[in-house]
Tab-separated table of C-alpha atoms and ligand atoms in Angstrom:
chain	number	residue	atom	x	y	z
A	98	MET	CA	99.911	-109.147	36.438
A	99	GLU	CA	99.528	-107.942	32.827
A	100	LYS	CA	95.968	-106.347	31.538
A	101	ILE	CA	93.898	-107.667	28.862
A	102	ILE	CA	92.483	-104.398	27.261
A	103	ILE	CA	88.790	-104.934	26.828
A	104	PHE	CA	87.733	-102.212	24.144
A	105	ASP	CA	83.674	-102.695	23.259
A	106	THR	CA	82.337	-102.003	19.859
A	107	THR	CA	78.561	-103.198	20.638
A	108	LEU	CA	77.601	-99.340	19.929
A	109	ARG	CA	79.442	-99.636	16.729
A	110	ASP	CA	80.183	-103.776	15.031
A	111	GLY	CA	76.635	-105.546	17.649
A	112	GLU	CA	74.700	-102.333	16.389
A	113	GLN	CA	76.011	-103.664	12.746
A	114	ALA	CA	73.335	-106.305	13.180
A	115	PRO	CA	70.516	-106.998	10.995
A	116	GLY	CA	67.408	-104.221	12.639
A	117	ALA	CA	69.052	-103.667	16.190
A	118	SER	CA	69.772	-100.307	15.490
A	119	LEU	CA	69.247	-97.565	18.802
A	120	ASN	CA	68.907	-94.038	19.314
A	121	PRO	CA	71.002	-91.727	20.174
A	122	ALA	CA	69.068	-91.930	24.091
A	123	GLU	CA	69.730	-95.690	23.903
A	124	LYS	CA	73.966	-95.333	23.340
A	125	LEU	CA	74.304	-92.975	25.274
A	126	GLU	CA	72.899	-95.581	28.323
A	127	ILE	CA	74.481	-98.272	26.948
A	128	ALA	CA	77.575	-96.536	26.791
A	129	HIS	CA	77.120	-95.912	31.104
A	130	VAL	CA	76.414	-99.436	31.565
A	131	LEU	CA	79.558	-100.066	29.336
A	132	SER	CA	81.481	-97.770	32.070
A	133	ASP	CA	80.071	-99.352	35.061
A	134	LEU	CA	81.279	-102.553	33.620
A	135	GLY	CA	85.303	-101.477	33.583
A	136	VAL	CA	85.885	-101.672	29.911
A	137	ASP	CA	88.322	-99.940	28.974
A	138	VAL	CA	87.570	-98.635	24.924
A	139	ILE	CA	83.914	-97.978	24.260
A	140	GLU	CA	83.922	-98.154	20.389
A	141	ALA	CA	80.310	-95.226	20.603
A	142	GLY	CA	79.892	-95.577	16.348
A	143	PHE	CA	81.054	-94.469	12.821
A	144	PRO	CA	80.946	-90.766	12.724
A	145	ILE	CA	80.442	-90.540	9.000
A	146	SER	CA	77.625	-92.942	9.446
A	147	SER	CA	75.053	-90.092	9.845
A	148	LYS	CA	74.633	-87.685	11.137
A	149	GLY	CA	73.484	-88.686	13.621
A	150	ASP	CA	75.757	-91.875	14.261
A	151	LEU	CA	78.410	-88.315	14.857
A	152	GLU	CA	75.716	-86.470	17.462
A	153	SER	CA	75.585	-90.081	19.520
A	154	VAL	CA	80.087	-90.680	19.127
A	155	GLN	CA	79.645	-86.727	20.583
A	156	GLN	CA	76.863	-87.265	23.560
A	157	ILE	CA	78.674	-90.449	24.669
A	158	SER	CA	82.269	-88.156	24.354
A	159	LYS	CA	80.744	-85.317	26.583
A	160	ALA	CA	79.525	-87.667	28.695
A	161	VAL	CA	81.480	-90.434	29.598
A	162	LYS	CA	84.404	-89.804	30.541
A	163	GLY	CA	86.420	-92.474	32.663
A	164	PRO	CA	86.767	-95.164	29.376
A	165	VAL	CA	89.072	-94.519	25.695
A	166	ILE	CA	85.996	-93.049	23.257
A	167	CYS	CA	86.782	-94.178	19.934
A	168	GLY	CA	85.260	-94.109	16.211
A	169	LEU	CA	85.844	-95.561	12.913
A	170	ALA	CA	87.312	-93.938	10.183
A	171	ARG	CA	87.785	-96.080	7.127
A	172	ALA	CA	90.244	-94.321	5.147
A	173	ILE	CA	89.627	-91.440	4.185
A	174	LYS	CA	89.693	-87.672	5.300
A	175	ALA	CA	86.342	-86.794	5.564
A	176	ASP	CA	85.722	-90.184	7.689
A	177	MET	CA	88.509	-88.518	10.581
A	178	ASP	CA	87.682	-84.791	10.012
A	179	ALA	CA	83.983	-86.644	10.931
A	180	ALA	CA	85.788	-89.324	13.973
A	181	HIS	CA	87.485	-85.937	14.975
A	182	GLU	CA	84.401	-83.378	14.755
A	183	ALA	CA	82.482	-86.546	17.667
A	184	LEU	CA	85.088	-87.305	19.958
A	185	LYS	CA	86.361	-83.453	20.431
A	186	PHE	CA	84.869	-83.293	23.883
A	187	ALA	CA	86.402	-86.887	24.511
A	188	LYS	CA	88.489	-86.612	27.938
A	189	HIS	CA	90.261	-89.688	25.559
A	190	PRO	CA	89.484	-89.748	22.188
A	191	ARG	CA	90.838	-92.942	19.328
A	192	ILE	CA	90.548	-92.626	16.231
A	193	HIS	CA	89.939	-96.093	14.754
A	194	VAL	CA	91.140	-96.725	10.955
A	195	PHE	CA	90.511	-99.276	8.868
A	196	LEU	CA	91.921	-99.888	4.909
A	197	ALA	CA	91.537	-103.890	3.880
A	198	THR	CA	94.202	-105.640	3.223
A	199	SER	CA	93.227	-109.063	1.529
A	200	LYS	CA	93.851	-109.621	-1.964
A	201	ILE	CA	90.388	-110.403	-2.551
A	202	HIS	CA	88.966	-107.001	-0.380
A	203	MET	CA	92.482	-104.873	-2.839
A	204	GLN	CA	91.176	-106.186	-5.951
A	205	TYR	CA	86.972	-106.232	-5.916
A	206	LYS	CA	86.013	-103.520	-3.916
A	207	LEU	CA	89.296	-100.994	-2.943
A	208	LYS	CA	89.874	-101.433	-6.920
A	209	LYS	CA	93.546	-101.221	-5.533
A	210	ALA	CA	97.325	-101.806	-6.265
A	211	GLU	CA	99.760	-103.319	-2.226
A	212	ASP	CA	101.667	-99.975	-2.913
A	213	GLU	CA	99.064	-97.672	-2.843
A	214	ILE	CA	97.244	-99.715	-0.224
A	215	LEU	CA	100.570	-98.870	1.547
A	216	ARG	CA	100.847	-95.420	1.309
A	217	LEU	CA	97.435	-94.623	1.875
A	218	ALA	CA	97.234	-97.020	5.240
A	219	VAL	CA	100.347	-95.111	5.765
A	220	GLU	CA	99.013	-90.984	4.794
A	221	SER	CA	95.805	-91.931	7.275
A	222	VAL	CA	97.073	-92.850	10.091
A	223	LYS	CA	99.430	-89.915	9.889
A	224	TYR	CA	96.548	-87.749	8.944
A	225	ALA	CA	94.469	-89.085	12.364
A	226	ARG	CA	97.338	-88.166	14.616
A	227	LYS	CA	96.878	-84.859	13.666
A	228	PHE	CA	93.893	-84.870	15.905
A	229	CYS	CA	94.536	-86.984	18.148
A	230	PRO	CA	97.595	-89.144	19.639
A	231	ASP	CA	95.090	-92.538	19.613
A	232	ILE	CA	95.063	-94.079	16.846
A	233	GLU	CA	94.366	-97.495	16.202
A	234	PHE	CA	94.868	-99.233	12.788
A	235	SER	CA	92.832	-102.685	11.209
A	236	PRO	CA	93.991	-104.045	8.091
A	237	GLU	CA	90.718	-105.053	7.218
A	238	ASP	CA	90.594	-108.661	6.810
A	239	ALA	CA	93.798	-109.016	8.126
A	240	SER	CA	93.167	-113.266	8.035
A	241	ARG	CA	92.898	-113.312	4.722
A	242	SER	CA	95.564	-110.981	4.150
A	243	GLU	CA	98.877	-112.558	2.364
A	244	ARG	CA	100.880	-112.739	5.672
A	245	GLU	CA	104.660	-110.426	4.140
A	246	PHE	CA	102.162	-108.068	2.834
A	247	LEU	CA	100.444	-106.994	6.411
A	248	PHE	CA	103.909	-106.900	8.153
A	249	ARG	CA	104.849	-104.453	5.865
A	250	VAL	CA	101.613	-102.751	6.070
A	251	ILE	CA	101.276	-103.345	10.115
A	252	GLU	CA	105.774	-102.085	10.382
A	253	ALA	CA	104.611	-98.484	8.439
A	254	VAL	CA	101.068	-97.340	9.886
A	255	ILE	CA	103.443	-97.895	13.117
A	256	ASP	CA	105.884	-95.876	11.786
A	257	ALA	CA	103.129	-93.882	11.324
A	258	GLY	CA	101.952	-93.164	15.001
A	259	ALA	CA	99.618	-95.943	15.698
A	260	GLY	CA	99.468	-96.840	18.848
A	261	THR	CA	97.354	-100.155	18.373
A	262	VAL	CA	97.832	-102.141	16.188
A	263	ASN	CA	94.075	-105.014	14.663
A	264	ILE	CA	93.501	-107.860	13.886
A	265	PRO	CA	90.427	-108.402	12.064
A	266	ASP	CA	88.872	-111.828	10.879
A	267	THR	CA	86.361	-109.422	9.508
A	268	VAL	CA	84.545	-112.988	7.678
A	269	GLY	CA	84.944	-115.460	10.793
A	270	TYR	CA	87.123	-117.649	8.570
A	271	ALA	CA	90.086	-118.252	10.703
A	272	GLN	CA	90.476	-121.650	12.752
A	273	PRO	CA	91.848	-120.952	16.439
A	274	GLU	CA	95.644	-122.491	16.130
A	275	GLU	CA	95.696	-120.901	12.484
A	276	PHE	CA	94.699	-117.496	14.494
A	277	GLY	CA	97.421	-117.873	17.167
A	278	SER	CA	99.536	-118.663	14.619
A	279	LEU	CA	99.434	-115.349	12.441
A	280	ILE	CA	99.406	-113.304	16.143
A	281	LYS	CA	102.715	-114.594	17.159
A	282	ALA	CA	103.982	-114.254	13.102
A	283	ILE	CA	102.901	-110.685	13.723
A	284	LYS	CA	104.830	-110.880	17.232
A	285	GLU	CA	108.405	-112.597	15.280
A	286	ASN	CA	108.029	-110.705	11.683
A	287	VAL	CA	107.153	-106.939	12.458
A	288	ALA	CA	110.307	-105.071	13.569
A	289	ASN	CA	109.018	-102.222	15.107
A	290	ILE	CA	105.410	-104.736	16.830
A	291	ASP	CA	106.909	-104.232	20.616
A	292	ARG	CA	105.786	-99.914	19.971
A	293	ALA	CA	101.830	-100.721	19.840
A	294	VAL	CA	99.373	-103.286	21.352
A	295	ILE	CA	98.541	-105.681	19.398
A	296	SER	CA	94.488	-106.587	19.101
A	297	THR	CA	92.108	-108.559	17.516
A	298	HIS	CA	88.468	-108.199	15.885
A	299	CYS	CA	87.432	-111.988	15.343
A	300	HIS	CA	83.966	-112.460	13.756
A	301	ASN	CA	81.696	-114.937	14.334
A	302	ASP	CA	80.666	-116.696	11.425
A	303	LEU	CA	82.282	-119.910	11.624
A	304	GLY	CA	81.479	-120.080	15.577
A	305	LEU	CA	85.079	-119.792	16.780
A	306	ALA	CA	85.083	-115.323	17.750
A	307	VAL	CA	85.381	-116.300	21.431
A	308	ALA	CA	88.168	-119.454	20.688
A	309	ASN	CA	89.868	-117.085	17.384
A	310	SER	CA	90.154	-114.289	20.700
A	311	LEU	CA	91.427	-116.428	22.894
A	312	GLU	CA	94.060	-118.046	21.130
A	313	ALA	CA	95.124	-114.446	19.299
A	314	ILE	CA	95.570	-113.577	23.843
A	315	LYS	CA	97.821	-116.673	24.853
A	316	ASN	CA	100.116	-115.502	21.308
A	317	GLY	CA	100.723	-112.214	22.472
A	318	ALA	CA	97.695	-109.611	22.084
A	319	ARG	CA	96.828	-107.980	24.587
A	320	GLN	CA	93.353	-106.196	23.083
A	321	VAL	CA	89.911	-107.863	22.713
A	322	GLU	CA	87.042	-106.724	20.796
A	323	CYS	CA	84.282	-107.805	20.879
A	324	THR	CA	80.228	-107.011	22.424
A	325	ILE	CA	77.577	-107.359	24.937
A	326	ASN	CA	75.617	-110.796	24.349
A	327	GLY	CA	78.153	-111.613	21.096
A	328	ILE	CA	76.007	-109.507	18.934
A	329	GLY	CA	77.520	-108.125	15.725
A	330	GLU	CA	77.700	-108.288	11.527
A	331	ARG	CA	76.182	-111.847	10.153
A	332	ALA	CA	76.737	-114.366	12.994
A	333	GLY	CA	78.371	-111.590	15.547
A	334	ASN	CA	81.298	-110.610	17.004
A	335	ALA	CA	83.578	-112.325	19.351
A	336	SER	CA	81.351	-112.684	23.096
A	337	MET	CA	82.765	-109.890	25.773
A	338	GLU	CA	81.432	-112.015	28.486
A	339	GLU	CA	82.277	-115.494	27.487
A	340	ILE	CA	85.657	-114.444	27.095
A	341	VAL	CA	86.638	-111.928	30.431
A	342	MET	CA	84.886	-115.417	31.796
A	343	ALA	CA	86.820	-117.667	30.362
A	344	ILE	CA	90.145	-115.551	31.045
A	345	LYS	CA	88.703	-115.452	35.010
A	346	THR	CA	87.662	-119.446	35.201
A	347	ARG	CA	90.741	-121.088	33.031
A	348	ARG	CA	94.364	-118.792	35.282
A	349	ASP	CA	95.798	-121.550	34.802
A	350	LEU	CA	96.153	-121.428	30.941
A	351	PHE	CA	95.497	-117.644	30.960
A	352	SER	CA	98.734	-116.771	34.212
A	353	GLY	CA	99.592	-113.636	34.532
A	354	LEU	CA	96.655	-112.024	32.030
A	355	GLU	CA	93.974	-109.940	33.875
A	356	THR	CA	90.666	-107.506	32.986
A	357	GLN	CA	89.510	-105.262	34.921
A	358	ILE	CA	85.993	-105.866	34.126
A	359	LYS	CA	83.462	-106.800	37.135
A	360	THR	CA	82.197	-108.909	36.542
A	361	GLY	CA	79.286	-109.012	39.246
A	362	ASN	CA	77.802	-105.949	36.406
A	363	ILE	CA	77.735	-108.990	33.422
A	364	TYR	CA	74.334	-109.713	33.418
A	365	LYS	CA	72.661	-106.134	33.496
A	366	ALA	CA	74.650	-105.164	30.442
A	367	SER	CA	73.882	-108.543	29.420
A	368	ARG	CA	70.185	-107.640	29.901
A	369	LEU	CA	70.204	-103.606	28.887
A	370	VAL	CA	71.254	-104.957	25.667
A	371	SER	CA	68.918	-107.297	24.339
A	372	LYS	CA	66.464	-105.312	26.419
A	373	LEU	CA	67.290	-102.206	23.888
A	374	THR	CA	68.185	-104.217	21.119
A	375	GLY	CA	65.133	-106.246	20.195
A	376	PHE	CA	67.693	-109.838	20.447
A	377	VAL	CA	66.656	-112.347	22.704
A	378	VAL	CA	69.564	-113.624	24.395
A	379	ALA	CA	69.268	-117.783	23.753
A	380	PRO	CA	68.073	-119.277	27.015
A	381	ASN	CA	71.361	-121.318	26.524
A	382	LYS	CA	73.401	-118.637	25.944
A	383	ALA	CA	76.770	-119.329	27.672
A	384	ILE	CA	77.478	-117.094	31.097
A	385	VAL	CA	74.190	-114.627	30.148
A	386	GLY	CA	72.065	-117.312	28.926
A	387	GLY	CA	68.781	-118.059	31.261
A	388	ASN	CA	69.740	-122.007	31.182
A	389	ALA	CA	73.031	-121.384	31.791
A	390	PHE	CA	72.898	-121.357	35.574
A	391	ARG	CA	70.163	-123.875	35.683
A	392	HIS	CA	70.599	-128.041	36.860
A	393	GLU	CA	67.760	-129.292	35.484
A	394	SER	CA	68.622	-133.564	35.849
A	395	GLY	CA	68.362	-135.178	39.373
A	396	ILE	CA	72.021	-135.369	39.738
A	397	HIS	CA	73.820	-133.359	38.643
A	398	GLN	CA	71.115	-130.663	40.753
A	399	ASP	CA	72.427	-133.513	43.627
A	400	GLY	CA	75.907	-132.564	43.147
A	401	VAL	CA	75.305	-129.309	43.438
A	402	LEU	CA	73.790	-129.748	46.363
A	403	LYS	CA	76.670	-131.536	47.837
A	404	GLU	CA	79.423	-129.569	46.514
A	405	ARG	CA	78.833	-125.896	44.108
A	406	SER	CA	81.771	-127.117	42.431
A	407	THR	CA	80.878	-130.433	40.487
A	408	TYR	CA	79.020	-129.362	38.401
A	409	GLU	CA	79.590	-125.454	38.190
A	410	ILE	CA	83.133	-123.113	37.455
A	411	ILE	CA	81.381	-119.789	37.773
A	412	LYS	CA	79.519	-119.060	40.565
A	413	PRO	CA	75.975	-117.823	38.595
A	414	GLU	CA	76.229	-113.929	41.840
A	415	ASP	CA	79.847	-113.563	40.040
A	416	VAL	CA	78.228	-112.790	36.951
A	417	GLY	CA	75.428	-110.758	38.698
A	418	PHE	CA	72.679	-114.194	37.518
A	419	THR	CA	70.551	-113.984	40.620
A	420	GLY	CA	68.211	-116.186	39.364
A	421	THR	CA	65.333	-117.089	40.373
A	422	GLY	CA	65.467	-116.718	44.555
A	423	ILE	CA	62.412	-115.498	46.095
A	424	VAL	CA	63.145	-112.244	47.459
A	425	LEU	CA	60.046	-110.401	48.060
A	426	GLY	CA	56.572	-110.359	48.551
A	427	LYS	CA	52.858	-108.712	49.282
A	428	HIS	CA	54.291	-107.699	52.299
A	429	SER	CA	57.838	-106.486	51.733
A	430	GLY	CA	57.738	-102.882	52.191
A	431	ARG	CA	59.187	-100.050	50.227
A	432	HIS	CA	62.034	-100.068	51.922
A	433	ALA	CA	63.080	-103.775	51.304
A	434	LEU	CA	62.389	-102.912	47.659
A	435	ALA	CA	64.877	-100.796	47.294
A	436	GLU	CA	67.181	-101.905	49.591
A	437	ARG	CA	67.107	-105.236	46.284
A	438	LEU	CA	66.944	-103.085	44.040
A	439	LYS	CA	70.226	-101.484	45.248
A	440	GLU	CA	71.343	-105.359	45.166
A	441	LEU	CA	70.864	-105.070	41.698
A	442	SER	CA	72.569	-102.772	41.013
A	443	PHE	CA	70.022	-99.930	39.746
A	444	ALA	CA	69.832	-96.930	41.574
A	445	LEU	CA	66.639	-95.415	41.109
A	446	SER	CA	65.435	-91.525	40.842
A	447	PRO	CA	63.073	-91.325	43.732
A	448	GLU	CA	60.049	-90.950	41.178
A	449	GLN	CA	61.685	-93.611	39.585
A	450	LEU	CA	60.986	-95.405	42.599
A	451	ASP	CA	57.723	-94.483	43.708
A	452	LYS	CA	56.693	-95.915	39.882
A	453	VAL	CA	58.283	-98.979	40.407
A	454	SER	CA	56.865	-99.194	44.023
A	455	ILE	CA	53.297	-99.262	42.526
A	456	ARG	CA	53.830	-101.569	39.870
A	457	PHE	CA	55.239	-103.619	42.469
A	458	LYS	CA	52.344	-103.568	44.218
A	459	ALA	CA	50.347	-104.638	42.260
A	460	LEU	CA	52.022	-107.301	40.830
A	461	ALA	CA	52.557	-108.008	44.347
A	462	ASP	CA	48.909	-108.429	44.605
A	463	LYS	CA	48.751	-111.323	41.619
A	464	LYS	CA	51.492	-113.091	42.267
A	465	LYS	CA	52.805	-114.518	45.313
A	466	ASN	CA	56.085	-115.045	45.155
A	467	ILE	CA	57.732	-111.813	43.461
A	468	PHE	CA	61.400	-112.588	42.098
A	469	ASP	CA	64.434	-110.893	41.282
A	470	ASP	CA	63.639	-111.672	37.493
A	471	ASP	CA	60.578	-110.134	38.082
A	472	LEU	CA	61.457	-107.015	38.948
A	473	ILE	CA	64.023	-105.834	36.605
A	474	SER	CA	61.339	-106.287	34.253
A	475	ILE	CA	59.544	-103.688	35.949
A	476	VAL	CA	62.050	-101.755	36.474
A	477	GLU	CA	63.287	-101.788	32.838
A	478	ASP	CA	59.965	-100.893	31.944
A	479	GLU	CA	59.508	-98.484	34.260
A	480	THR	CA	62.144	-96.497	33.616
A	481	LYS	CA	62.474	-96.252	30.227
A	482	LEU	CA	64.592	-92.909	28.770
A	483	ILE	CA	61.781	-92.046	26.155
A	484	LYS	CA	58.810	-90.216	27.541
A	485	PRO	CA	55.680	-91.650	26.579
A	486	VAL	CA	52.965	-90.170	24.976
A	487	TRP	CA	50.317	-92.983	24.675
A	488	LYS	CA	49.324	-94.322	28.019
A	489	LEU	CA	47.623	-97.229	28.479
A	490	GLU	CA	44.121	-96.559	30.228
A	491	SER	CA	43.103	-99.236	29.812
A	492	PHE	CA	41.401	-102.212	27.295
A	493	VAL	CA	38.983	-105.837	26.956
A	494	ILE	CA	38.946	-108.111	25.757
A	495	THR	CA	35.874	-110.880	24.073
A	496	SER	CA	37.931	-113.986	22.711
A	497	GLY	CA	36.830	-117.883	23.484
A	498	THR	CA	37.209	-120.330	20.257
A	499	ASN	CA	34.187	-119.824	18.249
A	500	ILE	CA	33.257	-116.375	18.758
A	501	THR	CA	35.191	-113.290	16.982
A	502	PRO	CA	38.028	-111.578	18.929
A	503	LEU	CA	36.696	-108.267	19.756
A	504	ALA	CA	38.758	-105.216	21.646
A	505	GLN	CA	38.414	-102.019	23.287
A	506	VAL	CA	41.693	-100.396	24.549
A	507	SER	CA	41.320	-96.735	26.043
A	508	LEU	CA	44.903	-93.801	25.228
A	509	LYS	CA	45.465	-90.715	26.838
A	510	TYR	CA	47.418	-89.154	24.128
A	511	LYS	CA	48.982	-86.713	26.722
A	512	ASN	CA	45.810	-86.516	28.900
A	513	LYS	CA	43.363	-86.407	26.699
A	514	LYS	CA	41.087	-90.009	26.097
A	515	LEU	CA	40.794	-91.534	22.766
A	516	SER	CA	39.180	-95.342	22.305
A	517	ALA	CA	38.627	-97.656	19.172
A	518	GLN	CA	37.116	-100.419	19.260
A	519	SER	CA	38.415	-103.488	16.498
A	520	SER	CA	38.263	-107.391	15.672
A	521	GLY	CA	41.128	-109.401	14.564
A	522	ASP	CA	42.932	-113.201	14.930
A	523	GLY	CA	43.269	-112.989	18.046
A	524	PRO	CA	42.801	-110.974	20.651
A	525	VAL	CA	46.489	-109.986	20.544
A	526	ASP	CA	45.788	-109.112	16.772
A	527	ALA	CA	42.354	-106.543	17.416
A	528	CYS	CA	44.179	-104.656	20.638
A	529	PHE	CA	46.537	-104.253	18.138
A	530	LYS	CA	44.193	-102.875	15.350
A	531	ALA	CA	42.355	-100.889	17.655
A	532	ILE	CA	45.994	-99.663	18.432
A	533	ASP	CA	46.472	-98.289	15.468
A	534	LYS	CA	43.053	-96.983	14.973
A	535	ILE	CA	43.321	-94.689	17.895
A	536	THR	CA	46.688	-93.164	16.777
A	537	GLY	CA	45.665	-93.563	12.872
A	538	THR	CA	49.755	-94.414	12.082
A	539	LYS	CA	50.470	-97.276	9.142
A	540	CYS	CA	52.857	-99.997	10.985
A	541	GLU	CA	53.758	-103.488	10.130
A	542	LEU	CA	54.704	-105.903	13.453
A	543	GLN	CA	58.191	-107.614	12.267
A	544	ASP	CA	58.744	-109.592	15.093
A	545	TYR	CA	56.622	-110.506	18.524
A	546	ARG	CA	58.404	-112.442	20.981
A	547	ILE	CA	56.687	-113.432	23.687
A	548	GLU	CA	58.871	-115.376	27.558
A	549	ALA	CA	57.643	-115.796	30.918
A	550	VAL	CA	59.920	-114.230	33.105
A	551	THR	CA	60.099	-117.066	35.864
A	552	LYS	CA	59.102	-120.212	36.391
A	553	GLY	CA	55.117	-120.917	37.174
A	554	LYS	CA	51.810	-119.874	36.399
A	555	ASP	CA	51.503	-116.916	37.429
A	556	ALA	CA	54.982	-116.005	36.343
A	557	LEU	CA	55.174	-112.144	34.066
A	558	GLY	CA	55.237	-112.724	29.945
A	559	GLU	CA	57.522	-110.544	28.728
A	560	VAL	CA	56.743	-109.819	25.307
A	561	SER	CA	59.175	-108.612	22.987
A	562	LEU	CA	58.146	-106.827	19.388
A	563	LYS	CA	59.920	-104.968	16.575
A	564	LEU	CA	57.686	-102.924	15.023
A	565	LYS	CA	57.859	-100.600	10.954
A	566	ALA	CA	56.576	-96.871	11.386
A	567	LYS	CA	56.991	-93.288	10.092
A	568	GLY	CA	60.207	-94.737	8.246
A	569	HIS	CA	61.029	-96.133	11.131
A	570	VAL	CA	62.021	-99.791	12.597
A	571	VAL	CA	62.343	-100.391	16.630
A	572	THR	CA	62.366	-102.139	18.984
A	573	SER	CA	60.047	-102.956	22.732
A	574	ARG	CA	59.357	-105.138	25.478
A	575	GLY	CA	56.377	-104.498	27.600
A	576	SER	CA	55.490	-107.409	30.984
A	577	SER	CA	52.974	-108.687	32.599
A	578	THR	CA	51.453	-111.581	34.597
A	579	ASP	CA	48.658	-111.042	32.176
A	580	ILE	CA	50.399	-111.572	28.198
A	581	ILE	CA	47.917	-109.546	26.343
A	582	GLU	CA	48.409	-107.122	28.240
A	583	SER	CA	52.245	-107.415	27.828
A	584	SER	CA	51.420	-107.396	24.051
A	585	VAL	CA	49.174	-103.908	25.170
A	586	ARG	CA	52.371	-101.990	26.568
A	587	ALA	CA	54.889	-102.970	24.370
A	588	TYR	CA	53.192	-102.047	21.350
A	589	ILE	CA	52.688	-98.921	23.129
A	590	ASN	CA	56.302	-98.988	23.575
A	591	ALA	CA	57.126	-98.884	20.308
A	592	PHE	CA	54.396	-95.798	19.392
A	593	ASN	CA	56.104	-94.147	22.328
A	594	LYS	CA	59.652	-94.729	20.726
A	595	ILE	CA	58.623	-93.304	17.144
A	596	GLU	CA	57.357	-90.502	18.857
A	597	SER	CA	60.904	-90.425	19.887
A	598	LEU	CA	63.259	-90.375	17.238
B	750	KIV	O1	84.899	-106.448	10.873
B	750	KIV	C1	85.920	-105.774	10.395
B	750	KIV	O2	86.922	-106.434	10.294
B	750	KIV	C2	85.702	-104.960	11.502
B	750	KIV	C3	86.686	-103.663	10.365
B	750	KIV	C4	86.195	-102.019	10.894
B	750	KIV	C5	87.682	-103.604	12.195
B	750	KIV	O3	84.328	-104.207	11.731
B	751	ZN	ZN1	83.574	-106.390	12.516
């Protein structure tokens, strides 16, 4: 079997998605999950872009030892120095150098002629090679570059020491057949191509990132750059879960090829990235969407009951999707809870299990059947990396059709009880305003969404919101069977996140 290298760029290109900023602790948590998932390369950041990014790549390099840890750099010495500094503790470091090769980028952005670009590309790869043996080079906007010039650049950077040449469809312009033919042409026209791995990096502006990546693999690419849930610049990057499951499901078309992804961990990784970035996964999203394995029509349900493969090409459990099976209830003990959490791949410390257990019991008093998704939501709520300085003590709401909503909220701040009262446009607004009075912080709610975690009137409601305060924008979540409480929890979580920055 030949391996397809999975290069995950959730923490670099994924984080470039507007509004998806992650703090270093969150990035580290994602990096661990990516490592558990079995990705081969983690692009941990763009170290020159900020001090925080450099430190975060450094932290990941120290803590995550399985996959190659990669840092991005422009073809500029200072960038490569920063990447080297960030990666100096990595067991397997990689510097990823990029330089545009399309006419449009060379003329308008870089204001450089072809010869200068060629010289810079070669010099940069040689410079980066002094720091580490594993160098990747990307001719940015490759899919819109003149082919003859692109071939020359690729040949030169391989001679200079690049072990991977990545072909980006930077603006998501390519069509599958065309992109496949570009990879084929590179294989046929670059004399030393056998000395490097061909990689792809496709963006989703025309919704073709996954199709283009798969076509590239069929034509000889052996590394794919992708992100969890397909997050990334503009319309995003190629989605990892879709590529991996396409290769696995259609072995007939990808014979002899495999990835090393432990697919049973996909759903967990998807949830985590969604939770930490605040990007809700669309219900109809392939592989990880809430409806991806739901059969609604009677004909389909009947077919699946008779023989799953009539309407299911992937078993939900193959991607770790546990669905809505009833698992636990009021009479389930701590042991049953711990066992189920283990089956869901959560490794909790005894203290974390205590906290989850308390929330579980409280939920079981209100809700007859506890589903896996309820458990996941509680665990995510209770295992936050951030130490909460603000804690919810209690709240009381007065609301109705013909009265002005009024909220009385009490929080604990470093063990001191603080309370405030406020009216608002609705009960949620009144609570938020009361919290603002307590914290004394001026903030702007930029996004607010609510989703039912499972079906039924007693389902947990999960609130995701985006809050701007003290110069930061953070995303956070909260869940409860009471949607006002979910909102209050999410709002307080956001304050705790801001305090941690
Ligand atoms: O889209 C792109 O071209 C990139 C490069 C830095 C590889 O993200
Ligand atoms: Zn990109």
